[in-house]
PDB file of C-alpha atoms and ligand atoms in Angstrom:
ATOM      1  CA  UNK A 527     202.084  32.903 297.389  1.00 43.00           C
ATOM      2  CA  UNK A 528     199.692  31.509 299.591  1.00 48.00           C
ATOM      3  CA  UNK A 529     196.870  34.088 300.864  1.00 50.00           C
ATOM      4  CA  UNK A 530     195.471  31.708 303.567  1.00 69.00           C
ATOM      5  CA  UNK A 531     196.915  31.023 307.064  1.00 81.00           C
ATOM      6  CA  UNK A 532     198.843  27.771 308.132  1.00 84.00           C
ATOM      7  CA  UNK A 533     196.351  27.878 311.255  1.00 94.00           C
ATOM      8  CA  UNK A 534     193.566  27.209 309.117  1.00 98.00           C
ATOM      9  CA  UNK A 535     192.362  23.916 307.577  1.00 98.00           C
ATOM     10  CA  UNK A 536     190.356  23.192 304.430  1.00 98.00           C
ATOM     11  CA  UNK A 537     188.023  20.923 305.064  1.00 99.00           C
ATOM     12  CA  UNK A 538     186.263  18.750 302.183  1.00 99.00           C
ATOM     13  CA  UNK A 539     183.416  16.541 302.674  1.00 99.00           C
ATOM     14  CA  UNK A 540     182.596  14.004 300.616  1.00 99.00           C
ATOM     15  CA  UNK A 541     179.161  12.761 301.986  1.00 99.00           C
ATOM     16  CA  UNK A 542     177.994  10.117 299.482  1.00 99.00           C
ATOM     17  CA  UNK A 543     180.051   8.466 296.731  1.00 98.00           C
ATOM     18  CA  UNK A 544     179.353   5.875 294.538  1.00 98.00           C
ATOM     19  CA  UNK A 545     179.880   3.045 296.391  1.00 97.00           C
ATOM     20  CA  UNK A 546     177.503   2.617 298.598  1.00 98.00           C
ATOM     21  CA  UNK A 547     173.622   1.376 298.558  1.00 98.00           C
ATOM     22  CA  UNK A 548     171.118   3.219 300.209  1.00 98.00           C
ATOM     23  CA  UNK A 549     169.666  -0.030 301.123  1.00 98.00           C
ATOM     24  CA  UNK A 550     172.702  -0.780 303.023  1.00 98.00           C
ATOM     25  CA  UNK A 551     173.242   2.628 304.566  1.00 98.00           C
ATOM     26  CA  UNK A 552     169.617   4.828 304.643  1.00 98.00           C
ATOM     27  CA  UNK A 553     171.374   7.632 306.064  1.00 98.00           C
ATOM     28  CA  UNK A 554     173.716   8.512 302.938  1.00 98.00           C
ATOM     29  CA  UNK A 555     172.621  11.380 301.204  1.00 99.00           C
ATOM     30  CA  UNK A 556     171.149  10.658 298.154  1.00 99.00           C
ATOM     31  CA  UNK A 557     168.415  12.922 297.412  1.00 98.00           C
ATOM     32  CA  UNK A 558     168.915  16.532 296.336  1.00 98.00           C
ATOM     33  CA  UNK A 559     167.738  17.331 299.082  1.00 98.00           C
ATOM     34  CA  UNK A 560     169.275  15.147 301.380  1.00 99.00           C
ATOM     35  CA  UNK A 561     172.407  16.273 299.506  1.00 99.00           C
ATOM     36  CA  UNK A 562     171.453  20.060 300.492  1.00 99.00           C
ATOM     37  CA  UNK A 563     170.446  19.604 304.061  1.00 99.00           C
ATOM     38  CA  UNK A 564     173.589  17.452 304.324  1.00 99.00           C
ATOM     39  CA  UNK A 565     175.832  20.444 302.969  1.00 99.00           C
ATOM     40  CA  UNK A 566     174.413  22.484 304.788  1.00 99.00           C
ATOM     41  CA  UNK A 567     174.603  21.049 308.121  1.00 99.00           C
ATOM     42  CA  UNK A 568     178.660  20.270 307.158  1.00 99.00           C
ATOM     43  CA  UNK A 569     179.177  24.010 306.287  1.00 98.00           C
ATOM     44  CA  UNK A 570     178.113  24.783 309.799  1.00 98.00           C
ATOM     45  CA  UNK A 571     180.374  21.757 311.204  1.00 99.00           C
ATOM     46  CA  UNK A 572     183.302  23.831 309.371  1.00 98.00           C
ATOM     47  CA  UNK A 573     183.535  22.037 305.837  1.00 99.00           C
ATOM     48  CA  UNK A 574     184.188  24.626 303.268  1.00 99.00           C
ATOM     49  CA  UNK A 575     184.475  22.367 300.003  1.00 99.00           C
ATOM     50  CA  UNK A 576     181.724  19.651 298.607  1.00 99.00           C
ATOM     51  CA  UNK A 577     182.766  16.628 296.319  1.00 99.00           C
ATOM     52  CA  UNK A 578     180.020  15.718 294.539  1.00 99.00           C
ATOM     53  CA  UNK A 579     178.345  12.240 293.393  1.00 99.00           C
ATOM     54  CA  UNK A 580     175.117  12.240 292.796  1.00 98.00           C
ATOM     55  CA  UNK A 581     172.304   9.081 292.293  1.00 98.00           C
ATOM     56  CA  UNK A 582     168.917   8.622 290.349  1.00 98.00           C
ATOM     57  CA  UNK A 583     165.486   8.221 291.513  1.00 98.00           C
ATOM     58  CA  UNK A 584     166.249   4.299 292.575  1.00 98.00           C
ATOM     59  CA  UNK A 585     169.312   5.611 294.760  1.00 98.00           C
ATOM     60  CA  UNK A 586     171.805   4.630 292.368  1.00 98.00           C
ATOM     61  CA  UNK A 587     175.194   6.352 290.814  1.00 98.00           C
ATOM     62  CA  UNK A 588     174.307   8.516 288.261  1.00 98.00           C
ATOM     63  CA  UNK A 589     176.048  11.148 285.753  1.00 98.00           C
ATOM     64  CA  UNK A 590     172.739  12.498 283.840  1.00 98.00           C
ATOM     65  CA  UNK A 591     173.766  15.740 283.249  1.00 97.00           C
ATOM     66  CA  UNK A 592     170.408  17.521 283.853  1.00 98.00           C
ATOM     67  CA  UNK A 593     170.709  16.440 287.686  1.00 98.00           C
ATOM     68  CA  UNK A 594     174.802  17.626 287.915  1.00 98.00           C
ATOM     69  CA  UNK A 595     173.568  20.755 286.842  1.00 98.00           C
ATOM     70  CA  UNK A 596     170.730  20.950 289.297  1.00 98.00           C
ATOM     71  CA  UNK A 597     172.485  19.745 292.145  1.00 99.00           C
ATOM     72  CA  UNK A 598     175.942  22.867 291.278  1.00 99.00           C
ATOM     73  CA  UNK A 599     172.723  25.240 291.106  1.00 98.00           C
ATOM     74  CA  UNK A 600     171.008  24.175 294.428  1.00 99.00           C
ATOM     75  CA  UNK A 601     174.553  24.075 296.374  1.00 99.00           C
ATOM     76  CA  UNK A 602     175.062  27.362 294.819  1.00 98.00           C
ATOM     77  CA  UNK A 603     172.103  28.936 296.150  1.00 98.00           C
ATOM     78  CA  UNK A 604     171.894  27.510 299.258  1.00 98.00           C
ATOM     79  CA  UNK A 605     175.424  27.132 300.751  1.00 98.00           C
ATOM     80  CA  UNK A 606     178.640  28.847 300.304  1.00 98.00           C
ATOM     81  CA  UNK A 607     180.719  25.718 299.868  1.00 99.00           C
ATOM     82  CA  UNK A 608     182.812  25.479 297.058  1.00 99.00           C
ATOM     83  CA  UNK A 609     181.037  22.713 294.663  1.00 99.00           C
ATOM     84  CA  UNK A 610     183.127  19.752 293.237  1.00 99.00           C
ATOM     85  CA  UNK A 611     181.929  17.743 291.064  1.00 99.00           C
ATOM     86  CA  UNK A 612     183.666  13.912 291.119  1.00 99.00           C
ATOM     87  CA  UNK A 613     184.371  12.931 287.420  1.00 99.00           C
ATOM     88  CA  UNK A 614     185.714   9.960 289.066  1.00 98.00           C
ATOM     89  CA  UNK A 615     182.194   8.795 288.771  1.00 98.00           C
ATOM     90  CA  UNK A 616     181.259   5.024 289.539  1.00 98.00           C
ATOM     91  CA  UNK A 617     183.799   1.838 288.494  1.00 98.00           C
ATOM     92  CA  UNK A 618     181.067   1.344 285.745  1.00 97.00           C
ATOM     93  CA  UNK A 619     180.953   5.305 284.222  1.00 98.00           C
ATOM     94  CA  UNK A 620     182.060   5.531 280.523  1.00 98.00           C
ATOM     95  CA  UNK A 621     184.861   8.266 279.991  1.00 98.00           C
ATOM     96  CA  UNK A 622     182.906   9.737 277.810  1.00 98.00           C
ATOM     97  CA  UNK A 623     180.418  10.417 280.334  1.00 98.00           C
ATOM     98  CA  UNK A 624     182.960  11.272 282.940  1.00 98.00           C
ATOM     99  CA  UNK A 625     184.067  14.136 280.431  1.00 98.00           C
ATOM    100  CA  UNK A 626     180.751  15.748 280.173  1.00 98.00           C
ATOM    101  CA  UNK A 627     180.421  16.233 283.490  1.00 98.00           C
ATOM    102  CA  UNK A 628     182.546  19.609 283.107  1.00 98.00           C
ATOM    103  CA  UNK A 629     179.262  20.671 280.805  1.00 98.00           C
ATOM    104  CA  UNK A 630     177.399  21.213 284.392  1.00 98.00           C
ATOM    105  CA  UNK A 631     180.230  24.024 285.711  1.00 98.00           C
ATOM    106  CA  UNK A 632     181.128  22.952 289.007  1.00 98.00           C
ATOM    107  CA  UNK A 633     183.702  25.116 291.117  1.00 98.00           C
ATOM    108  CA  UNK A 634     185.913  22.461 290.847  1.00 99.00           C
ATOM    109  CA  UNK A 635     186.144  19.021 289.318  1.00 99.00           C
ATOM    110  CA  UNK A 636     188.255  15.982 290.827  1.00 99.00           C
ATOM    111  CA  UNK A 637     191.306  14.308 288.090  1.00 99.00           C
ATOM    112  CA  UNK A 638     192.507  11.175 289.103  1.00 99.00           C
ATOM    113  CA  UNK A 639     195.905  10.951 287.828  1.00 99.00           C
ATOM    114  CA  UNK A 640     196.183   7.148 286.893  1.00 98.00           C
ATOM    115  CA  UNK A 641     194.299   3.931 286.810  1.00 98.00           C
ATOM    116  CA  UNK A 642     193.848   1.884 290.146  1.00 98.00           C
ATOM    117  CA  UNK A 643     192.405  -1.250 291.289  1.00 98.00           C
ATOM    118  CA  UNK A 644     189.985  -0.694 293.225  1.00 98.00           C
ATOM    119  CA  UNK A 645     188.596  -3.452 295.114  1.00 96.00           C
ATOM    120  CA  UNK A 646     187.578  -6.111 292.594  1.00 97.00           C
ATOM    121  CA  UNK A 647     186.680  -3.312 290.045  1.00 98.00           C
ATOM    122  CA  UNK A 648     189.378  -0.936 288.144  1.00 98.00           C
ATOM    123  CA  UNK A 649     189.174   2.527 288.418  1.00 98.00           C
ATOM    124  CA  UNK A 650     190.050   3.181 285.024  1.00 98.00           C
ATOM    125  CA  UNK A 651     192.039   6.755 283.950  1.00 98.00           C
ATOM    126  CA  UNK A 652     194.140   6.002 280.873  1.00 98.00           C
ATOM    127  CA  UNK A 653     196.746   8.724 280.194  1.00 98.00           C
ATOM    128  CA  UNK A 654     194.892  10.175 277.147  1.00 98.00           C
ATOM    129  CA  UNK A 655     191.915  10.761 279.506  1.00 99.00           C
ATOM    130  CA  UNK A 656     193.500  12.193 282.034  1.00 99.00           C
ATOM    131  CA  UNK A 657     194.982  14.932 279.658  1.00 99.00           C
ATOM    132  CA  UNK A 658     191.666  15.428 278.095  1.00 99.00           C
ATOM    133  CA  UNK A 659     190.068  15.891 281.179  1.00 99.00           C
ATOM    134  CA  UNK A 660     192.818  18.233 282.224  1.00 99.00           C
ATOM    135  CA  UNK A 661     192.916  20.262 279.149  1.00 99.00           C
ATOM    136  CA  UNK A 662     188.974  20.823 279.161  1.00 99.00           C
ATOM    137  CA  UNK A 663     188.804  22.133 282.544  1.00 99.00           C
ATOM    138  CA  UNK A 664     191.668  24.641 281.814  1.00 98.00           C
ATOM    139  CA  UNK A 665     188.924  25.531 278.915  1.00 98.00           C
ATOM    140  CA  UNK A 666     186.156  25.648 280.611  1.00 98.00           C
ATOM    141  CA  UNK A 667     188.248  27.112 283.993  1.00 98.00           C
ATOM    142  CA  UNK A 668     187.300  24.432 286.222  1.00 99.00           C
ATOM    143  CA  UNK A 669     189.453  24.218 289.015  1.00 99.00           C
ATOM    144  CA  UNK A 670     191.087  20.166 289.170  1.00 99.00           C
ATOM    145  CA  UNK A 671     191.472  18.623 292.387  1.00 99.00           C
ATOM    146  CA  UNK A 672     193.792  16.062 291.287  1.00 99.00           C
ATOM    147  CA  UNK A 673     193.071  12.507 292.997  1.00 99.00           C
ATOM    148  CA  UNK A 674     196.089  10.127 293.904  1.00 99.00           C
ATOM    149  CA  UNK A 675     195.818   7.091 295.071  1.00 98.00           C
ATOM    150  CA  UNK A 676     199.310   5.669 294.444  1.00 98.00           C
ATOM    151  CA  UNK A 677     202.889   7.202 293.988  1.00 98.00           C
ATOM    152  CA  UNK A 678     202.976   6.699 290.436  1.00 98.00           C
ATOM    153  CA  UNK A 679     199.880   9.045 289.906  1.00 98.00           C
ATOM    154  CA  UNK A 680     202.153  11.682 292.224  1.00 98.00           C
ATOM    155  CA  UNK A 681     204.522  11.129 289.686  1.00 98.00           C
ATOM    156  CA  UNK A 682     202.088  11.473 286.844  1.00 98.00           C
ATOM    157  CA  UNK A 683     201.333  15.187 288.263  1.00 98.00           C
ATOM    158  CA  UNK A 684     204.748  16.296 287.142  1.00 98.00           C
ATOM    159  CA  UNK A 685     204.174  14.854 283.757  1.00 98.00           C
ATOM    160  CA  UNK A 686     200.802  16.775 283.452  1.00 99.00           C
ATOM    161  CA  UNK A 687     202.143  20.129 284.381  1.00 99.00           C
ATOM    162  CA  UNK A 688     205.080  19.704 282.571  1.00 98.00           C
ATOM    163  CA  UNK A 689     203.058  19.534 279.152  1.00 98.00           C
ATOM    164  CA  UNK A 690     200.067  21.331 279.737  1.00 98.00           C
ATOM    165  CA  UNK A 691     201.245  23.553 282.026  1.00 98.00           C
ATOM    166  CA  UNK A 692     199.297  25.319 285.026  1.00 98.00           C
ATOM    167  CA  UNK A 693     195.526  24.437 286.207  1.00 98.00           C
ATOM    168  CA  UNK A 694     192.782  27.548 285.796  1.00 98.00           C
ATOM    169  CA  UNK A 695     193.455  29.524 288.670  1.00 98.00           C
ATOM    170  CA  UNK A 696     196.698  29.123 288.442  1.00 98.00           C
ATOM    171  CA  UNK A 697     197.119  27.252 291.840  1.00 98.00           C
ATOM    172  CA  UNK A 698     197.574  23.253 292.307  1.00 98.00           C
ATOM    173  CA  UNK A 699     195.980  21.400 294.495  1.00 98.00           C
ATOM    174  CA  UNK A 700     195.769  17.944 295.320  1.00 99.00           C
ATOM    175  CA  UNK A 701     193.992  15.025 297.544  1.00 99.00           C
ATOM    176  CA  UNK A 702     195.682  11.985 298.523  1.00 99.00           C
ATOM    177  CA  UNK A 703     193.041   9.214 298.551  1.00 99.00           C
ATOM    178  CA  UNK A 704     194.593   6.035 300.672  1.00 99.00           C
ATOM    179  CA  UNK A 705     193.992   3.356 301.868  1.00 98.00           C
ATOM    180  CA  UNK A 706     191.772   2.027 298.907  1.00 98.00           C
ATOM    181  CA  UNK A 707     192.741  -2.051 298.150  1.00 98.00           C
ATOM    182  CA  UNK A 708     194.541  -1.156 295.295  1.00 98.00           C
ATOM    183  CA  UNK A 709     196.021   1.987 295.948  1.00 98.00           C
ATOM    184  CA  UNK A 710     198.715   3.106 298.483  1.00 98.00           C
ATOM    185  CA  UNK A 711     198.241   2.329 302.199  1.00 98.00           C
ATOM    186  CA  UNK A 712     196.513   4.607 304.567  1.00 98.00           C
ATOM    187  CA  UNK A 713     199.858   4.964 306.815  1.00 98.00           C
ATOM    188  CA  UNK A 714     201.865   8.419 307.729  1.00 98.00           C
ATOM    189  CA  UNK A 715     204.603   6.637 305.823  1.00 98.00           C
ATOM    190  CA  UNK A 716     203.126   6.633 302.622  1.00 98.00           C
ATOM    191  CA  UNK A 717     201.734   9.768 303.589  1.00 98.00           C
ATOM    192  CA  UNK A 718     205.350  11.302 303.799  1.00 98.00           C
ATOM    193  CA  UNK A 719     206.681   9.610 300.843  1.00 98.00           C
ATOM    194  CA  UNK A 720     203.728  10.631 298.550  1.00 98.00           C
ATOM    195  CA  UNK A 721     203.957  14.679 300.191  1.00 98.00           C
ATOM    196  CA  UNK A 722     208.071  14.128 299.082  1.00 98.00           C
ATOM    197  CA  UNK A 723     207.153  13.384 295.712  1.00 98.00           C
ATOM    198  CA  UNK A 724     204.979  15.982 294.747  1.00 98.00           C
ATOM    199  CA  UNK A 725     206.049  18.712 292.068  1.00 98.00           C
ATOM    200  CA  UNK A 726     207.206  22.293 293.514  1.00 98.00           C
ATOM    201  CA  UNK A 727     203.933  23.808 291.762  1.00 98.00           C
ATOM    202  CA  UNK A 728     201.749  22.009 294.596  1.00 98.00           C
ATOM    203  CA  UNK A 729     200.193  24.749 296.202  1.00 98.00           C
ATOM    204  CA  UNK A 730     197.701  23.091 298.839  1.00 98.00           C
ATOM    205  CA  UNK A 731     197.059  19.273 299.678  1.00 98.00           C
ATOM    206  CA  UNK A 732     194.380  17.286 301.048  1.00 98.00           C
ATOM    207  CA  UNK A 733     194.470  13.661 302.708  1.00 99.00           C
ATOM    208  CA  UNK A 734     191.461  10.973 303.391  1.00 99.00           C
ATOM    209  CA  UNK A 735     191.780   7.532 304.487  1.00 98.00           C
ATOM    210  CA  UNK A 736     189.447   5.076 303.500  1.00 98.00           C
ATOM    211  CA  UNK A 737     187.413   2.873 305.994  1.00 98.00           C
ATOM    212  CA  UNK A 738     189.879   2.124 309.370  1.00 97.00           C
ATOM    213  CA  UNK A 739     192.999   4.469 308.154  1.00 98.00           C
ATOM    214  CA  UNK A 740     190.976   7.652 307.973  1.00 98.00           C
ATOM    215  CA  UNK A 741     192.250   8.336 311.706  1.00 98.00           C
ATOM    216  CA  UNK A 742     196.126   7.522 311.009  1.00 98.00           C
ATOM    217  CA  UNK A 743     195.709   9.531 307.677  1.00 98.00           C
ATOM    218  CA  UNK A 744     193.885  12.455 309.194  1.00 98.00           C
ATOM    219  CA  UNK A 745     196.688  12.919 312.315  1.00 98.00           C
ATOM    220  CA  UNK A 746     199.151  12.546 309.931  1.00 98.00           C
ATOM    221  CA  UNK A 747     197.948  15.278 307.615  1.00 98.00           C
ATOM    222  CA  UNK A 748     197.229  17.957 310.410  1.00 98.00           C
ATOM    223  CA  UNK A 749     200.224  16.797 311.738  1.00 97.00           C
ATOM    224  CA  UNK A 750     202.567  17.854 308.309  1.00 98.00           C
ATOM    225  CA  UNK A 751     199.877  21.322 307.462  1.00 97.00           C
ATOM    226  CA  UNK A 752     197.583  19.319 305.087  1.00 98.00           C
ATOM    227  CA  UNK A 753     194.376  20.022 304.914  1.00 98.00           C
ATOM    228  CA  UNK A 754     191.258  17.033 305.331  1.00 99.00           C
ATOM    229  CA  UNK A 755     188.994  15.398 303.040  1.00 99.00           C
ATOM    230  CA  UNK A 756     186.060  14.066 305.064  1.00 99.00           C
ATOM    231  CA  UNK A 757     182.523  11.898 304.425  1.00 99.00           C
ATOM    232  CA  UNK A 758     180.418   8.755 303.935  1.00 99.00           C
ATOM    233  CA  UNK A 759     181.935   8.608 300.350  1.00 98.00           C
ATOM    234  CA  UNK A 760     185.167   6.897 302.325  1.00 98.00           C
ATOM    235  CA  UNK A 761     184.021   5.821 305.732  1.00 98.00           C
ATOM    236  CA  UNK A 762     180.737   4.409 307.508  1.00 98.00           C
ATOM    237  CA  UNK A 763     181.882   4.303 310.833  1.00 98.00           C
ATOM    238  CA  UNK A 764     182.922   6.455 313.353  1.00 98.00           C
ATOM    239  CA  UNK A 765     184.359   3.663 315.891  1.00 97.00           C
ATOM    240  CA  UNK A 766     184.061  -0.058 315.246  1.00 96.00           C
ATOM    241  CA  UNK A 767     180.551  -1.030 315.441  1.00 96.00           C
ATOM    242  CA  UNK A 768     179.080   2.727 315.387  1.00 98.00           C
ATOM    243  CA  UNK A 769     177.994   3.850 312.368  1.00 98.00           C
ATOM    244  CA  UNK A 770     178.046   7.299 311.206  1.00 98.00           C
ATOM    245  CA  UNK A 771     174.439   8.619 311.637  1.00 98.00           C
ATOM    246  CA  UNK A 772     175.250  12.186 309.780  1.00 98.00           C
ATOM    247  CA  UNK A 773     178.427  13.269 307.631  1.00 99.00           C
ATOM    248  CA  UNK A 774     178.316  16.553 309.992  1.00 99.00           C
ATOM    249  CA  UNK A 775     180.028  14.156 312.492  1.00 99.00           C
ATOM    250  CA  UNK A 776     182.861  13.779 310.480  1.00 99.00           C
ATOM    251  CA  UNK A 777     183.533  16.988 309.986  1.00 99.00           C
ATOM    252  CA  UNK A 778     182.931  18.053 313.676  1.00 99.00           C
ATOM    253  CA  UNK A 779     185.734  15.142 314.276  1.00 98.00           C
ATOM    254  CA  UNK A 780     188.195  16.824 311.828  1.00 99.00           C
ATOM    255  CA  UNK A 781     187.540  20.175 313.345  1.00 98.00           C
ATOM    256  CA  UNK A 782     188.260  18.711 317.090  1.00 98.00           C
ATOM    257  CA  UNK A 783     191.246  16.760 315.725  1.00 98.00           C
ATOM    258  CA  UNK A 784     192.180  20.380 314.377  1.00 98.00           C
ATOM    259  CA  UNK A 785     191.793  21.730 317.125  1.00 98.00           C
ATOM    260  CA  UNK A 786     194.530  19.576 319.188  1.00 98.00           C
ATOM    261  CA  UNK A 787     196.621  20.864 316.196  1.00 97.00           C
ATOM    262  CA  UNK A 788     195.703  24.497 316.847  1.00 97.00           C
ATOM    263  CA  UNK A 789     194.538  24.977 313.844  1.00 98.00           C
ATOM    264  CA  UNK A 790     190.827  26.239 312.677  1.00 98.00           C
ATOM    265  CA  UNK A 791     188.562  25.540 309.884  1.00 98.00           C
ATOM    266  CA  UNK A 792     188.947  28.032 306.840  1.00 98.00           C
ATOM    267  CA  UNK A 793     185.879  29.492 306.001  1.00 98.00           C
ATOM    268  CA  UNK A 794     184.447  28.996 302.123  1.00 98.00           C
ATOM    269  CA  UNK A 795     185.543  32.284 300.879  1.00 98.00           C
ATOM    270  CA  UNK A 796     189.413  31.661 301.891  1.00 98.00           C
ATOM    271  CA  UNK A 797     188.933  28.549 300.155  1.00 98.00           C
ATOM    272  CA  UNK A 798     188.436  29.699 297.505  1.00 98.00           C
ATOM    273  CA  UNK A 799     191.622  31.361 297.433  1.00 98.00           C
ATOM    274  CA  UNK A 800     193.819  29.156 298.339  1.00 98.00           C
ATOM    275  CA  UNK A 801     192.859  27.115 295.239  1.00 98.00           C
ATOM    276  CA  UNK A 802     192.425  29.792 292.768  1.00 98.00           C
ATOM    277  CA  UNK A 803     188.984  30.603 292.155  1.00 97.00           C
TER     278      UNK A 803
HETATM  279  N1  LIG B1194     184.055   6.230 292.887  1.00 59.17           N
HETATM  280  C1  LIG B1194     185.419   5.959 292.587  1.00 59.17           C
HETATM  281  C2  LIG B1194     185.530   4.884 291.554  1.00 59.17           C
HETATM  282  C3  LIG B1194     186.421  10.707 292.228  1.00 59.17           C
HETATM  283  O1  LIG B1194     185.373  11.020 292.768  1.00 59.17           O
HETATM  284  O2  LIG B1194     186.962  11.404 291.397  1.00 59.17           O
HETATM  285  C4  LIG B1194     186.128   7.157 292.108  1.00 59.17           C
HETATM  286  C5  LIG B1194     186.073   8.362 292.937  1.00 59.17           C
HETATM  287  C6  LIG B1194     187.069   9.404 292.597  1.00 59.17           C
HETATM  288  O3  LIG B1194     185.273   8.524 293.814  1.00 59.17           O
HETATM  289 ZN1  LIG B1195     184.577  10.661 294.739  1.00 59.17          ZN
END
């Protein structure tokens, strides 16, 4: 049963990803302690969930396990956001990497259900790595986000439940990605179909649209009681031509375009149960 309101609205930033330089964009966070102020300033905006990437000392996408651990730690102690960790990684990341990020005990760990293209790279998640994945964070009671950026990986939710049953926590909740070239489109279309798809175990969802459809994908979300991912990891603009200066921005856009749906950001600790922690 849910134990949140259908007012309220989980929002999840995403401030840095993996696919951006910092030579090409100096304001993504990519310092601890960029990362930290960053959180921060987003947990004030009304974000009450963090997905993670982190970089090395040059800037660039990193797994080292020392650092994941660090950063979960930092995030811990200095903001009450619930801390995911991406396994999704970079194009590049070797699975085997991607499983030991788990071994740095994040809140919560994103699970993309299927391989995509992704631009000219392939965001690879063969079946028997997804189920790994899935099975070691029901060991080591990470919460999954699971990640779908097509219908077939909505499909492939089903499948996963079916055999492996329930996520720690016991809830389910999952984050449509769109608009990636690749993936499905960023349109409330695809939006409904992929919502009409998902198994009756679905307890919460999430939306972002990448680049231009992270407008049409966030109105369509509030506008069906889906809750927003937000951040720099899938948009660097807020308008044509105007760059986004701090992710804070983004999430102070998500709460206004809440707001025209009357509905208010939840705070961290209702987060946390609405997806089982
Ligand atoms: N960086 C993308 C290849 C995730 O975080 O789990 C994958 C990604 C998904 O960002
Ligand atoms: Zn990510």
């Amino acid at each position: 049963m849910p134990t949140t309101s259908p007012s309220q609205v989980l929002i999840t930033v995403a401030p840095t990803g993996a696919e951006t330089a910092k030579a090409d964009c100096p304001q993504l966070p990519t310092t601890l302690e960029e990362l930290v102020r960053t959180a921060q300033e987003c947990e004030a905006a009304g974000a009450a969930m963090i997905h993670v990437h982190i970089r090395d000392d040059e800037h660039r996408p990193t797994l080292d396990r020392t650092r994941l651990r660090d950063t979960v730690q930092a995030l811990h102690e200095q903001t009450d956001l619930v801390v995911q960790l991406s396994t999704g990684g970079s194009v590049h990341d070797p699975l085997e990497e991607r499983l030991k990020v788990l071994d740095a005990q994040p809140d919560s760990c994103s699970l993309t259900m299927g391989t995509t293209n992704f631009g000219d790279d392939v965001f690879s998640n063969p079946w028997p790595f997804v189920c790994e994945l899935y099975q070691l964070s029901q060991e080591r009671e990470v919460v999954p986000e699971f990640e779908l950026f097509d219908l077939g990986q909505v499909h492939a939710v089903h499948r996963l439940l079916d055999t492996y049953g329930l996520p720690y926590g016991g809830r389910v909740h999952c984050d449509f990605v769109m608009g990636v070239p690749g993936g499905m489109p960023g349109t409330a279309p695809a939006l409904v179909a992929a919502v009409g798809m998902l198994p009756a175990e679905v307890t919460s969802w999430s939306a972002t649209g990448i680049g231009r459809s992270t407008l049409p994908v966030m109105l369509a979300a509030l506008s069906m009681g889906g809750h927003l991912r937000v951040g720099m990891e899938d948009v660097l603009t807020l308008a044509r031509g105007v760059p986004v200066e701090r992710n804070a921005q983004l999430v102070e856009r998500a709460v206004a375009a809440a707001a025209v749906a009357q509905r208010t950001p939840m705070p961290a600790s209702d987060a946390r149960a609405l997806l089982g922690l």
